[in-house]
Short mmCIF file of C-alpha atoms in Angstrom, two decimals:
data_model
loop_
_atom_site.label_atom_id
_atom_site.label_comp_id
_atom_site.label_asym_id
_atom_site.label_seq_id
_atom_site.Cartn_x
_atom_site.Cartn_y
_atom_site.Cartn_z
CA MET M 1 24.84 -91.64 -22.12
CA THR M 2 22.97 -88.33 -21.84
CA LEU M 3 19.19 -88.06 -22.08
CA ALA M 4 19.52 -86.55 -25.53
CA GLU M 5 21.78 -89.39 -26.68
CA THR M 6 19.35 -91.98 -25.33
CA ILE M 7 16.46 -90.31 -27.16
CA GLY M 8 18.65 -90.36 -30.25
CA VAL M 9 19.03 -94.13 -29.91
CA TYR M 10 15.26 -94.55 -30.10
CA LEU M 11 14.92 -92.29 -33.13
CA ALA M 12 17.85 -93.92 -34.94
CA GLU M 13 16.29 -97.35 -34.39
CA LYS M 14 12.98 -96.04 -35.68
CA ARG M 15 14.58 -94.74 -38.87
CA ARG M 16 16.26 -98.10 -39.44
CA ILE M 17 12.96 -99.93 -39.03
CA VAL M 18 11.28 -97.63 -41.51
CA ASP M 19 14.10 -98.16 -43.99
CA GLU M 20 13.78 -101.95 -43.63
CA PHE M 21 9.98 -102.05 -43.50
CA PRO M 22 8.59 -105.08 -45.39
CA VAL M 23 6.44 -103.19 -47.89
CA ALA M 24 5.53 -106.29 -49.90
CA VAL M 25 4.07 -107.95 -46.80
CA LEU M 26 1.82 -105.00 -46.06
CA GLU M 27 0.83 -104.86 -49.73
CA ARG M 28 -0.44 -108.44 -49.46
CA ALA M 29 -2.27 -107.58 -46.24
CA ALA M 30 -3.97 -104.70 -48.06
CA GLU M 31 -5.02 -107.06 -50.84
CA MET M 32 -6.60 -109.39 -48.28
CA LEU M 33 -8.39 -106.42 -46.73
CA PHE M 34 -9.75 -105.41 -50.15
CA GLU M 35 -10.93 -108.98 -50.81
CA THR M 36 -12.71 -109.06 -47.48
CA TYR M 37 -14.36 -105.70 -48.12
CA ASP M 38 -15.41 -106.63 -51.68
CA GLU M 39 -16.97 -109.91 -50.48
CA GLY M 40 -18.85 -108.28 -47.61
CA GLY M 41 -16.77 -110.11 -45.04
CA THR M 42 -15.82 -109.02 -41.53
CA VAL M 43 -12.45 -108.01 -40.15
CA TYR M 44 -11.76 -109.43 -36.68
CA ALA M 45 -8.82 -108.07 -34.69
CA MET M 46 -7.20 -109.14 -31.42
CA ALA M 47 -4.27 -108.18 -29.21
CA ASN M 48 -3.25 -108.08 -25.56
CA GLY M 49 -2.42 -105.34 -23.07
CA GLY M 50 -1.89 -101.85 -24.40
CA ASN M 51 -2.19 -103.18 -27.93
CA ALA M 52 -5.79 -104.14 -27.20
CA GLY M 53 -6.40 -100.46 -26.53
CA THR M 54 -4.81 -99.57 -29.86
CA LEU M 55 -7.42 -101.75 -31.54
CA ASP M 56 -10.08 -99.28 -30.39
CA HIS M 57 -8.29 -96.77 -32.61
CA PHE M 58 -8.34 -99.35 -35.42
CA TYR M 59 -12.08 -99.85 -34.93
CA CYS M 60 -12.81 -96.13 -35.20
CA ASP M 61 -10.60 -95.67 -38.26
CA PHE M 62 -11.71 -98.74 -40.21
CA LYS M 63 -15.40 -98.23 -39.50
CA HIS M 64 -15.59 -94.56 -40.44
CA HIS M 65 -12.55 -92.96 -42.08
CA PRO M 66 -12.74 -94.62 -45.54
CA PHE M 67 -16.42 -93.72 -45.76
CA VAL M 68 -16.47 -89.94 -45.37
CA THR M 69 -15.89 -87.23 -47.95
CA GLU M 70 -12.39 -85.81 -48.32
CA ASP M 71 -13.38 -82.63 -46.47
CA LYS M 72 -14.91 -84.82 -43.70
CA THR M 73 -18.17 -82.85 -43.78
CA ARG M 74 -20.47 -85.81 -44.46
CA PRO M 75 -20.51 -89.59 -44.84
CA LEU M 76 -20.58 -91.26 -48.21
CA PRO M 77 -24.04 -92.31 -49.46
CA PRO M 78 -25.64 -95.32 -47.73
CA ASP M 79 -25.32 -97.44 -50.88
CA VAL M 80 -21.51 -97.41 -50.53
CA ARG M 81 -20.55 -100.68 -48.86
CA ARG M 82 -19.13 -100.24 -45.36
CA LEU M 83 -16.52 -102.45 -43.75
CA SER M 84 -17.63 -104.65 -40.88
CA PHE M 85 -14.94 -104.53 -38.19
CA VAL M 86 -15.04 -106.40 -34.87
CA ASN M 87 -12.55 -105.67 -32.11
CA LEU M 88 -12.44 -108.90 -30.11
CA CYS M 89 -10.99 -106.92 -27.19
CA SER M 90 -13.73 -104.30 -26.99
CA SER M 91 -15.99 -105.71 -24.27
CA ALA M 92 -14.56 -106.07 -20.77
CA ALA M 93 -17.72 -107.94 -19.79
CA GLU M 94 -17.34 -110.49 -22.57
CA LEU M 95 -13.62 -111.00 -22.03
CA THR M 96 -13.82 -111.37 -18.26
CA GLY M 97 -16.80 -113.68 -18.66
CA LEU M 98 -14.93 -115.88 -21.10
CA VAL M 99 -11.81 -115.90 -18.94
CA ASN M 100 -13.90 -116.85 -15.93
CA ASP M 101 -15.77 -119.61 -17.76
CA ILE M 102 -13.20 -121.17 -20.09
CA GLY M 103 -9.85 -119.55 -19.34
CA ALA M 104 -7.67 -116.81 -20.80
CA ASP M 105 -6.03 -119.02 -23.42
CA ASP M 106 -9.35 -119.68 -25.17
CA MET M 107 -11.11 -116.33 -24.83
CA PHE M 108 -10.51 -115.06 -28.37
CA ALA M 109 -11.05 -118.46 -29.96
CA ALA M 110 -14.40 -118.86 -28.21
CA SER M 111 -15.49 -115.38 -29.27
CA LEU M 112 -14.43 -115.94 -32.88
CA ALA M 113 -15.37 -119.57 -33.61
CA PRO M 114 -19.17 -119.24 -33.92
CA PHE M 115 -18.95 -116.41 -36.45
CA VAL M 116 -15.80 -116.52 -38.60
CA THR M 117 -16.22 -117.52 -42.27
CA PRO M 118 -13.99 -117.85 -45.34
CA ARG M 119 -15.05 -114.33 -46.40
CA ASP M 120 -13.45 -112.81 -43.30
CA LEU M 121 -10.03 -111.48 -42.33
CA VAL M 122 -8.61 -112.19 -38.88
CA MET M 123 -5.86 -109.81 -37.75
CA ALA M 124 -3.64 -110.90 -34.85
CA TYR M 125 -1.13 -108.73 -33.00
CA SER M 126 1.36 -110.36 -30.64
CA GLY M 127 4.82 -109.07 -29.79
CA SER M 128 6.12 -112.53 -29.00
CA GLY M 129 4.08 -114.24 -31.67
CA ASN M 130 3.29 -116.93 -29.11
CA SER M 131 0.47 -115.53 -26.96
CA PRO M 132 -1.76 -118.61 -26.51
CA ASN M 133 -5.04 -116.69 -26.71
CA VAL M 134 -3.94 -115.18 -30.03
CA THR M 135 -2.48 -118.34 -31.57
CA LYS M 136 -5.51 -120.44 -30.61
CA ALA M 137 -7.82 -117.95 -32.28
CA LEU M 138 -5.58 -117.86 -35.35
CA GLN M 139 -5.89 -121.63 -35.56
CA VAL M 140 -9.69 -121.27 -35.43
CA ALA M 141 -9.49 -118.79 -38.30
CA VAL M 142 -7.25 -121.07 -40.35
CA ASP M 143 -9.56 -124.03 -39.75
CA ALA M 144 -12.52 -121.92 -40.92
CA GLY M 145 -10.72 -120.96 -44.13
CA ALA M 146 -10.57 -117.27 -43.24
CA ARG M 147 -7.84 -114.92 -44.37
CA THR M 148 -5.24 -114.38 -41.65
CA PHE M 149 -2.78 -111.57 -40.99
CA ALA M 150 -0.40 -111.40 -38.04
CA MET M 151 1.98 -108.72 -36.87
CA THR M 152 4.81 -109.60 -34.52
CA LYS M 153 8.54 -109.17 -33.95
CA GLY M 154 11.65 -111.22 -33.25
CA ASP M 155 11.38 -114.60 -34.95
CA GLY M 156 7.59 -114.30 -35.37
CA GLY M 157 6.86 -117.25 -33.13
CA ARG M 158 3.79 -119.42 -33.74
CA CYS M 159 1.96 -116.54 -35.42
CA ARG M 160 4.42 -116.65 -38.29
CA GLU M 161 3.67 -120.33 -38.81
CA LEU M 162 -0.11 -119.92 -38.69
CA ALA M 163 -0.86 -116.68 -40.50
CA GLU M 164 -1.21 -116.51 -44.27
CA VAL M 165 0.59 -113.16 -44.13
CA CYS M 166 2.85 -112.20 -41.23
CA LEU M 167 4.55 -108.83 -40.81
CA VAL M 168 7.59 -109.13 -38.56
CA VAL M 169 8.96 -105.83 -37.26
CA PRO M 170 12.68 -105.88 -38.13
CA GLY M 171 15.62 -105.19 -35.87
CA THR M 172 16.50 -105.13 -32.21
CA SER M 173 16.76 -102.36 -29.61
CA ARG M 174 19.12 -100.84 -27.05
CA PHE M 175 16.55 -98.38 -25.69
CA PRO M 176 15.54 -98.67 -22.00
CA GLY M 177 12.32 -100.62 -21.52
CA GLN M 178 12.52 -102.59 -24.73
CA VAL M 179 15.53 -104.83 -24.29
CA GLY M 180 15.73 -108.45 -23.21
CA LYS M 181 12.36 -110.21 -23.32
CA ASN M 182 10.70 -106.94 -24.38
CA ASP M 183 13.17 -106.36 -27.21
CA ASN M 184 11.76 -103.91 -29.77
CA ASN M 185 8.37 -103.83 -28.05
CA PHE M 186 7.92 -100.04 -28.13
CA HIS M 187 8.76 -100.00 -31.83
CA PHE M 188 6.32 -102.84 -32.44
CA GLU M 189 3.55 -100.95 -30.67
CA ASP M 190 4.36 -97.72 -32.52
CA LEU M 191 4.29 -99.54 -35.83
CA MET M 192 0.89 -101.09 -35.11
CA LEU M 193 -0.65 -97.65 -35.47
CA SER M 194 1.32 -96.92 -38.63
CA VAL M 195 0.12 -100.19 -40.16
CA ASN M 196 -3.43 -99.26 -39.26
CA HIS M 197 -3.11 -95.86 -40.89
CA MET M 198 -1.59 -97.26 -44.06
CA LEU M 199 -4.30 -99.91 -44.41
CA VAL M 200 -7.09 -97.43 -43.68
CA GLY M 201 -5.70 -94.95 -46.21
CA LEU M 202 -5.35 -97.65 -48.84
CA LEU M 203 -8.93 -98.77 -48.24
CA LYS M 204 -10.14 -95.17 -48.50
CA GLN M 205 -8.37 -94.91 -51.85
CA ARG M 206 -9.94 -98.19 -52.97
CA VAL M 207 -13.43 -97.01 -52.01
CA ALA M 208 -12.93 -93.72 -53.85
CA GLU M 209 -11.66 -95.45 -57.00
CA ARG M 210 -14.62 -97.83 -57.04
CA ARG M 211 -17.00 -94.86 -56.84
CA THR M 212 -15.47 -93.28 -59.94
CA ASP M 213 -15.33 -96.46 -62.06
#
């Protein structure tokens, strides 16, 4: 297979995923986000590896983008409610401290447990759906009565069982680097950012509509 043909495989898979995207699942996730925002709750997000870095992008977008004018010249007035967003992966000091003290499997759960409430939304991202640090924190969120959203792939793993709403990236891949145990992983990671952008845009629309009511 030539380089161009291999690139074509990736793009063809991407188009198929977009065609099969579970719109209704993301619609429900957006509704949970709106409920959390309306109630003054906090969004907590967690992931591992490169996906933890993507959550920094989430943090920037969710914290600021829905709350600026359309021409991006100024923020909305201070009386417009902002969204509280916590990236559980943001502090290397906190994470390494928790790993050192209680172990990697419990680091997110320990960070989340003292603060999560039923007003909140906990967002979990795990390609396998079985990362212990993610599933343990999801269980903490469920026990606290919080809203829960997970994004995964394959069969969804434990995340699919725990989360109130679970978005499973459809399909499988033949592209180098995302076959076997990593099946569809690049597409999963690409789609994380798309999900972020859709949710942020929908929240921006919600904020704007509330201001004109």
